[in-house]
PDB file of C-alpha atoms and ligand atoms in Angstrom:
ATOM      1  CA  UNK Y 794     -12.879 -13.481 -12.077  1.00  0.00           C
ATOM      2  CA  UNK Y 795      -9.553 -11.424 -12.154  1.00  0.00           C
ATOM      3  CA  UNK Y 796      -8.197 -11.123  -8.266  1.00  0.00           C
ATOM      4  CA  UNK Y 797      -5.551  -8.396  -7.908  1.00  0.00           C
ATOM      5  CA  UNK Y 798      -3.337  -7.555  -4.990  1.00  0.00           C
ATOM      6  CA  UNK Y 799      -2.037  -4.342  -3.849  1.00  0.00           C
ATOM      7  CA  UNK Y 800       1.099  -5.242  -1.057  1.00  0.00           C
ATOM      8  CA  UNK Y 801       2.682  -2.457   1.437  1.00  0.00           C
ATOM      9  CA  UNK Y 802       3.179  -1.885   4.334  1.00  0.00           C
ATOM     10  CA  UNK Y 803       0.896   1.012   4.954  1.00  0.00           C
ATOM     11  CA  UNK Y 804       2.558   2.895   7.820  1.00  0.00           C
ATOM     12  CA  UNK Y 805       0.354   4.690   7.702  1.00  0.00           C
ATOM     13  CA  UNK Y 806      -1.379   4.798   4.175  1.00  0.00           C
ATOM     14  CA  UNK Y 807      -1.373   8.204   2.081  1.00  0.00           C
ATOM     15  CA  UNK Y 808      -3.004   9.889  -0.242  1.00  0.00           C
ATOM     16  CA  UNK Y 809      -0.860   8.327  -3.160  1.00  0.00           C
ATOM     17  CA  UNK Y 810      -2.003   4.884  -2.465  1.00  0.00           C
ATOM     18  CA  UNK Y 811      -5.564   5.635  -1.667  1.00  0.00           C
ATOM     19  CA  UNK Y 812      -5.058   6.704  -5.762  1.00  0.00           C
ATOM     20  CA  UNK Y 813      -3.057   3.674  -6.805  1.00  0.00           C
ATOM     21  CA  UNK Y 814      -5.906   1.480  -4.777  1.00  0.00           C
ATOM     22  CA  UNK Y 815      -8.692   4.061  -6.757  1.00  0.00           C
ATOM     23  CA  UNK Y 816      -6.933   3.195 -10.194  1.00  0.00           C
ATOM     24  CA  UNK Y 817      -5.845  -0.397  -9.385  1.00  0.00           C
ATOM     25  CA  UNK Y 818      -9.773  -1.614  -8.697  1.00  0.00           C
ATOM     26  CA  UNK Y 819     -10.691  -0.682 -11.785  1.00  0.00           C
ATOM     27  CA  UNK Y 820      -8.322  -2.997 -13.918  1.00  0.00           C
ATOM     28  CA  UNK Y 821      -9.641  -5.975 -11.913  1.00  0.00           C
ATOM     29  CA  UNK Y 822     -12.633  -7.678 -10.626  1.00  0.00           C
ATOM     30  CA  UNK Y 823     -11.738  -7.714  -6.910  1.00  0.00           C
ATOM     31  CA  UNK Y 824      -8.797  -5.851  -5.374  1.00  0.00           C
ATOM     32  CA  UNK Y 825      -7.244  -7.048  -2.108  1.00  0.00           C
ATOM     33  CA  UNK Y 826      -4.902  -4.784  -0.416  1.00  0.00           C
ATOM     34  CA  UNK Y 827      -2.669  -7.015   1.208  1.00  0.00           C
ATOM     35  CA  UNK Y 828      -0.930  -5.314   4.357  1.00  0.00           C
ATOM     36  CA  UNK Y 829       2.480  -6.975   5.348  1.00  0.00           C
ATOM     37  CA  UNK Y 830       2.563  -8.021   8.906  1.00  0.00           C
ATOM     38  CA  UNK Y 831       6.290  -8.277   9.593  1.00  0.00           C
ATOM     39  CA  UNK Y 832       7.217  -9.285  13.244  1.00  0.00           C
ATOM     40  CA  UNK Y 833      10.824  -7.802  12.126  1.00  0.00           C
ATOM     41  CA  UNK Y 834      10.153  -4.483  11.873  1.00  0.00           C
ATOM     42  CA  UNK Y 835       8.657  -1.816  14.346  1.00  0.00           C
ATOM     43  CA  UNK Y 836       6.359   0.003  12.638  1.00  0.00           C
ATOM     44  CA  UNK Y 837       4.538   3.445  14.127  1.00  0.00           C
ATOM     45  CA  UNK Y 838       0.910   1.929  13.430  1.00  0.00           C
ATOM     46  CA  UNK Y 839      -0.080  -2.090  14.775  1.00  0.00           C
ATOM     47  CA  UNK Y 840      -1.716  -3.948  12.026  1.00  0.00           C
ATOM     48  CA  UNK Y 841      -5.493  -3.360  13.711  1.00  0.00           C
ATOM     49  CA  UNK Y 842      -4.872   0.169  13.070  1.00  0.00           C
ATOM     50  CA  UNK Y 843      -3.745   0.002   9.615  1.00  0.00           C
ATOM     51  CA  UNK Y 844      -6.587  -2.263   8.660  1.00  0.00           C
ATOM     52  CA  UNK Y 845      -9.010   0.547  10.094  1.00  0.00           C
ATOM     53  CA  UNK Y 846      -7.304   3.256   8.564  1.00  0.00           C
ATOM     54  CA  UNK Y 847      -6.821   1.255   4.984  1.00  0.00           C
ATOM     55  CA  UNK Y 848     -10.611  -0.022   5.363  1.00  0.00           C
ATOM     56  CA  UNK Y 849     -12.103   3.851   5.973  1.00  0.00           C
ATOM     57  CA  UNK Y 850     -10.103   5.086   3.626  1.00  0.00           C
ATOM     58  CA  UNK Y 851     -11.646   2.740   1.041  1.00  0.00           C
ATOM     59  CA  UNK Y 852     -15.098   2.149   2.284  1.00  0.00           C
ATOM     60  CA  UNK Y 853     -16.905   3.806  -1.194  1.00  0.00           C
ATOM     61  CA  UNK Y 854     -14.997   1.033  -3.225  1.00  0.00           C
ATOM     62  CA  UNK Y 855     -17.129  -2.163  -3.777  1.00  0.00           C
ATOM     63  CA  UNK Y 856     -14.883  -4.438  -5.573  1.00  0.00           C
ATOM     64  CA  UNK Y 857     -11.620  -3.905  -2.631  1.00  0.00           C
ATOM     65  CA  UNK Y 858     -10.966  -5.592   0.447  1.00  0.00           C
ATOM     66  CA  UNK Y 859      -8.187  -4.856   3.112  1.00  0.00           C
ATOM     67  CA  UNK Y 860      -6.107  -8.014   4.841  1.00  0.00           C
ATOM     68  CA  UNK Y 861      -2.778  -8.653   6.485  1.00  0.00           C
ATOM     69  CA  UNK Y 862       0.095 -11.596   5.506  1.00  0.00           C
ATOM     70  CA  UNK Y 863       3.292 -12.398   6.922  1.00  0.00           C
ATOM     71  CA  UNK Y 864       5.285 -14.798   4.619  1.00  0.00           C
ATOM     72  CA  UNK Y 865       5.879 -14.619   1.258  1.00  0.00           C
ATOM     73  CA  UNK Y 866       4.147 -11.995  -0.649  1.00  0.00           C
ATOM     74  CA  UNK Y 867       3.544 -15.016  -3.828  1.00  0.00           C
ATOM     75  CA  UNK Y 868       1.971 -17.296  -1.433  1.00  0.00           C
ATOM     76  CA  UNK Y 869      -0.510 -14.809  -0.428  1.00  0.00           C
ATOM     77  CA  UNK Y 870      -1.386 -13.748  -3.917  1.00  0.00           C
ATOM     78  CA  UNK Y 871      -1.859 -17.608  -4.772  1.00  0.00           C
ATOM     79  CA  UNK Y 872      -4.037 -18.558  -1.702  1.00  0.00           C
ATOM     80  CA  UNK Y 873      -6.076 -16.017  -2.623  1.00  0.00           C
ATOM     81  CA  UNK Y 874      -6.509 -17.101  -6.180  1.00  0.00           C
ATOM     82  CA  UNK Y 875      -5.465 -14.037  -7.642  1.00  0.00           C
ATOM     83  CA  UNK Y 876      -2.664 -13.678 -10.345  1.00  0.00           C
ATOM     84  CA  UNK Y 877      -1.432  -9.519 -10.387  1.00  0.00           C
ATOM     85  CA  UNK Y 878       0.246  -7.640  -8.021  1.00  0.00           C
ATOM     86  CA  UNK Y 879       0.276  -4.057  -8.173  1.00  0.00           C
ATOM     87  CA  UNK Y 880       2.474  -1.738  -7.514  1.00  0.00           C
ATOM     88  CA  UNK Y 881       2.809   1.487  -7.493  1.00  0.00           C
ATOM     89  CA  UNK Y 882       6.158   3.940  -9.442  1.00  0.00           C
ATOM     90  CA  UNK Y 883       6.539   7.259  -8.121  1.00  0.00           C
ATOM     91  CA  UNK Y 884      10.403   8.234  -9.617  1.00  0.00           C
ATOM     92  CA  UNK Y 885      13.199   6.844 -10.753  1.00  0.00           C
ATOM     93  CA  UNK Y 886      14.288   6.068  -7.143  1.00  0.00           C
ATOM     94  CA  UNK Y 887      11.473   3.610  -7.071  1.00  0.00           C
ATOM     95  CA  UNK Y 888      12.609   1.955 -10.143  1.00  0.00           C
ATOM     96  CA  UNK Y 889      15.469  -0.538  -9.016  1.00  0.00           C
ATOM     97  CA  UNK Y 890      13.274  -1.765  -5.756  1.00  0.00           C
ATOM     98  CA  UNK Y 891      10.621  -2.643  -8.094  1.00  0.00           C
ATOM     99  CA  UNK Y 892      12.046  -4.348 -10.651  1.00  0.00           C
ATOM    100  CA  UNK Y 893      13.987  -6.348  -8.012  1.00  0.00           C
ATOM    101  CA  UNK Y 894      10.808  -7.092  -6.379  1.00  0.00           C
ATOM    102  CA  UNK Y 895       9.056  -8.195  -9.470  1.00  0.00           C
ATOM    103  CA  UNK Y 896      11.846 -10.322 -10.878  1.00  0.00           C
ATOM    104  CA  UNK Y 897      12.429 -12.161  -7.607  1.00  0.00           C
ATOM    105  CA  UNK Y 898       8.290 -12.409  -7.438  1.00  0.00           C
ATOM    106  CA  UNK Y 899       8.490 -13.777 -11.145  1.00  0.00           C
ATOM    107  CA  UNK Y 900      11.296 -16.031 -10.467  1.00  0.00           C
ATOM    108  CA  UNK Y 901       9.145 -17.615  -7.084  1.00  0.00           C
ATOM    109  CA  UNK Y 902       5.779 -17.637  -9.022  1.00  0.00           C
ATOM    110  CA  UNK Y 903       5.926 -17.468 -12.760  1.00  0.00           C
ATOM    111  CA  UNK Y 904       1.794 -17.251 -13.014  1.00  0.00           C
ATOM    112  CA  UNK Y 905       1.782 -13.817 -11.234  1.00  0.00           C
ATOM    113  CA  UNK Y 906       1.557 -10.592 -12.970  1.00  0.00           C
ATOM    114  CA  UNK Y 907       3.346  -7.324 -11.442  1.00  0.00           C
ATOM    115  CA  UNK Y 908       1.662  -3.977 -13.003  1.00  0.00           C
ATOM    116  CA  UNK Y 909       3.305  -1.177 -12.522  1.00  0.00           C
ATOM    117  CA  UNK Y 910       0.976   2.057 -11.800  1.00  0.00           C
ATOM    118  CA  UNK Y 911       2.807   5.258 -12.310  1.00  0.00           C
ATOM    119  CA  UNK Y 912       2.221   7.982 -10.043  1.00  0.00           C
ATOM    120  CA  UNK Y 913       0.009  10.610 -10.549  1.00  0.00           C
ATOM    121  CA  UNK Y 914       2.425  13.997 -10.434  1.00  0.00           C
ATOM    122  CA  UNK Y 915       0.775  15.215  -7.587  1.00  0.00           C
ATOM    123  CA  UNK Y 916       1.838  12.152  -5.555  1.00  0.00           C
ATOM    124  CA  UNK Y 917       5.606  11.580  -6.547  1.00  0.00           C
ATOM    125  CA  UNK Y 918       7.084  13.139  -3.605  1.00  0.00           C
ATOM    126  CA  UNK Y 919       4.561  11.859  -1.235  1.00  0.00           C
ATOM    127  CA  UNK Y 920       5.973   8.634   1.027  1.00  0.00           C
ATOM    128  CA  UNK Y 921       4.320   7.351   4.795  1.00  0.00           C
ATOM    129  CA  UNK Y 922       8.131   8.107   5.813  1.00  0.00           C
ATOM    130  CA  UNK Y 923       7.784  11.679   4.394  1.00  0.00           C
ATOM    131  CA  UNK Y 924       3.805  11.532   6.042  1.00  0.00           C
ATOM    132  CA  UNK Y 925       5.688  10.578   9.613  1.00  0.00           C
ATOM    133  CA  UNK Y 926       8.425  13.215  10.020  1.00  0.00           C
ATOM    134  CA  UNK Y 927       5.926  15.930   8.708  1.00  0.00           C
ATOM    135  CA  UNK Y 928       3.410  14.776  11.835  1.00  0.00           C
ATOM    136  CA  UNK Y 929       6.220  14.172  14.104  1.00  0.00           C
ATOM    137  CA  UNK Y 930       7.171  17.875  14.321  1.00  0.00           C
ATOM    138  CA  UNK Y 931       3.307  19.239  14.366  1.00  0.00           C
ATOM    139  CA  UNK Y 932       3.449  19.739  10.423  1.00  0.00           C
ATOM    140  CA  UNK Y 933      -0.075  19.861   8.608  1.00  0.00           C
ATOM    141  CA  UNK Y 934      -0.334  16.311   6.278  1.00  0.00           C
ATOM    142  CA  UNK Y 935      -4.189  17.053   5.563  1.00  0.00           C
ATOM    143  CA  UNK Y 936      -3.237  16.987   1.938  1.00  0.00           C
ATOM    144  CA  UNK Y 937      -1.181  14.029   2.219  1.00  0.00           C
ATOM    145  CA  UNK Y 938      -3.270  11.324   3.972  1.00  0.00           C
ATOM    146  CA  UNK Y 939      -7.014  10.083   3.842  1.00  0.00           C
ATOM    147  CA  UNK Y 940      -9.014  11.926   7.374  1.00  0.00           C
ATOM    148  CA  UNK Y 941      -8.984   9.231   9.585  1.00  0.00           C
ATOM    149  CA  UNK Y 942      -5.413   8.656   9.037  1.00  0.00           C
ATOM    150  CA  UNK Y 943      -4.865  12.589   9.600  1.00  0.00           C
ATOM    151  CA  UNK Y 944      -6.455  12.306  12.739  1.00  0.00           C
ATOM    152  CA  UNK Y 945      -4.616   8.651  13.806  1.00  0.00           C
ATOM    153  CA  UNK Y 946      -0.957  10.683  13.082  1.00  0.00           C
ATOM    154  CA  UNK Y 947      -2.419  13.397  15.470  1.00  0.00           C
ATOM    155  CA  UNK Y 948      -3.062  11.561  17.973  1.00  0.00           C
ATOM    156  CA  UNK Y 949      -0.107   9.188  17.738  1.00  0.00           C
ATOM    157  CA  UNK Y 950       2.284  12.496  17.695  1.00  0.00           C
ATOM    158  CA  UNK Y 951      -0.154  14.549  20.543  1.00  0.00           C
TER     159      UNK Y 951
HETATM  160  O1  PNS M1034       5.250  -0.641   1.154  1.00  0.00           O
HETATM  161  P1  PNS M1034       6.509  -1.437   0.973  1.00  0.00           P
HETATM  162  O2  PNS M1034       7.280  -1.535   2.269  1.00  0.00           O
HETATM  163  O3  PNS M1034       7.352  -0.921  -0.164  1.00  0.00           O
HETATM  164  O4  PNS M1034       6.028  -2.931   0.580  1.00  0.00           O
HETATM  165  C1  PNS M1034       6.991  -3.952   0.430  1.00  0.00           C
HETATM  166  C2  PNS M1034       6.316  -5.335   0.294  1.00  0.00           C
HETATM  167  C3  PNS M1034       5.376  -5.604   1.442  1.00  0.00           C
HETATM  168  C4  PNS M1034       5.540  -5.394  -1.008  1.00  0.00           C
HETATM  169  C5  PNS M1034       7.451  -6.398   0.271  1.00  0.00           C
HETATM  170  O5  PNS M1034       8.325  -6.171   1.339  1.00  0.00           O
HETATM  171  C6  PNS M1034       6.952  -7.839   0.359  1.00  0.00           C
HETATM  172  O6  PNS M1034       6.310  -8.318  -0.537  1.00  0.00           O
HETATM  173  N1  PNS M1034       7.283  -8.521   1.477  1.00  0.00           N
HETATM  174  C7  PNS M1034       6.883  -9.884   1.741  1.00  0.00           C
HETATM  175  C8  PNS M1034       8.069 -10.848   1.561  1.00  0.00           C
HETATM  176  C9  PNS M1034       8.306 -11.093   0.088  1.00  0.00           C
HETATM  177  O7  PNS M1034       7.559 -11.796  -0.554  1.00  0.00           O
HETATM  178  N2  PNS M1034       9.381 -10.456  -0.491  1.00  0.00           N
HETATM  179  C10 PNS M1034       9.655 -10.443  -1.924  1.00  0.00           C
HETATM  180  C11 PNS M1034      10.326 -11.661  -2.441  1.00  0.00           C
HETATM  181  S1  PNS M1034      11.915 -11.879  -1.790  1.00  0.00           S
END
């Protein structure tokens, strides 16, 4: 059984990795969407929120399942037996993070995989940074974000 996972940190999820999740379950058996749960940073959305908003956005997908880590992203992917991570490229600007996360994954845990998915064009510009300062100042993200997420910025911002 081929075990993928998809790492972020979801805050909140869009649109553009609903589509990476959407494309990503298909090239493995089970997909787990790993959210990172980093006591470092202050994020907009706790993890209980993400994990509803990630699991409602992905409820008509058999095969993928939503869960937080904290640690090392490799130690995750090997306690849960699977051997690809999956990312997701939107533009060059993405590029040198990747690679650097990839390499330093490779050089921790040389029996995972890192696929790169490349955005689809309608998604390049789209970011959960981009997703906050739109909803901050009352802008309209119903294009950008799944509904539940849409309604989770609106009431955040409200
Ligand atoms: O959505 P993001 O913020 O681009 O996701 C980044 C993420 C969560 C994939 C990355 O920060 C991560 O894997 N963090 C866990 C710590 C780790 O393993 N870092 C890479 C090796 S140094």
């Amino acid at each position: 059984m081929r075990i993928g996972v998809y790492p972020g940190s979801f805050d909140p999820v869009t649109n553009g990795h609903v589509d990476i999740i959407r494309r990503g379950a298909k090239l493995v058996d089970k997909l787990i969407v790993g959210i990172l749960n980093n006591s470092q940073k202050t994020p907009l959305f706790s993890i209980e929120e993400k994990i509803t908003m990630l699991k409602d956005a992905t409820c008509d997908l058999e095969n993928v399942e939503v869960e937080c880590f904290s640690g090392l992203l490799v130690d995750f992917v090997n306690k849960k037996n699977a051997d690809m991570i999956i990312r997701g490229l939107r533009a060059i600007s993405d590029y040198d993070y990747e690679i650097q996360l990839a390499q330093s994954n490779y050089s921790i845990a040389s029996n995972i995989e890192t696929v790169l998915l490349i955005s689809r064009n309608e998604y390049s510009f789209l970011s959960s940074s981009i997703v906050k300062e739109v909803a901050r100042y009352n802008g309209n993200v119903h294009n950008m974000v799944p509904p539940l997420t849409e309604q989770f910025l609106i009431n955040k911002f409200s």
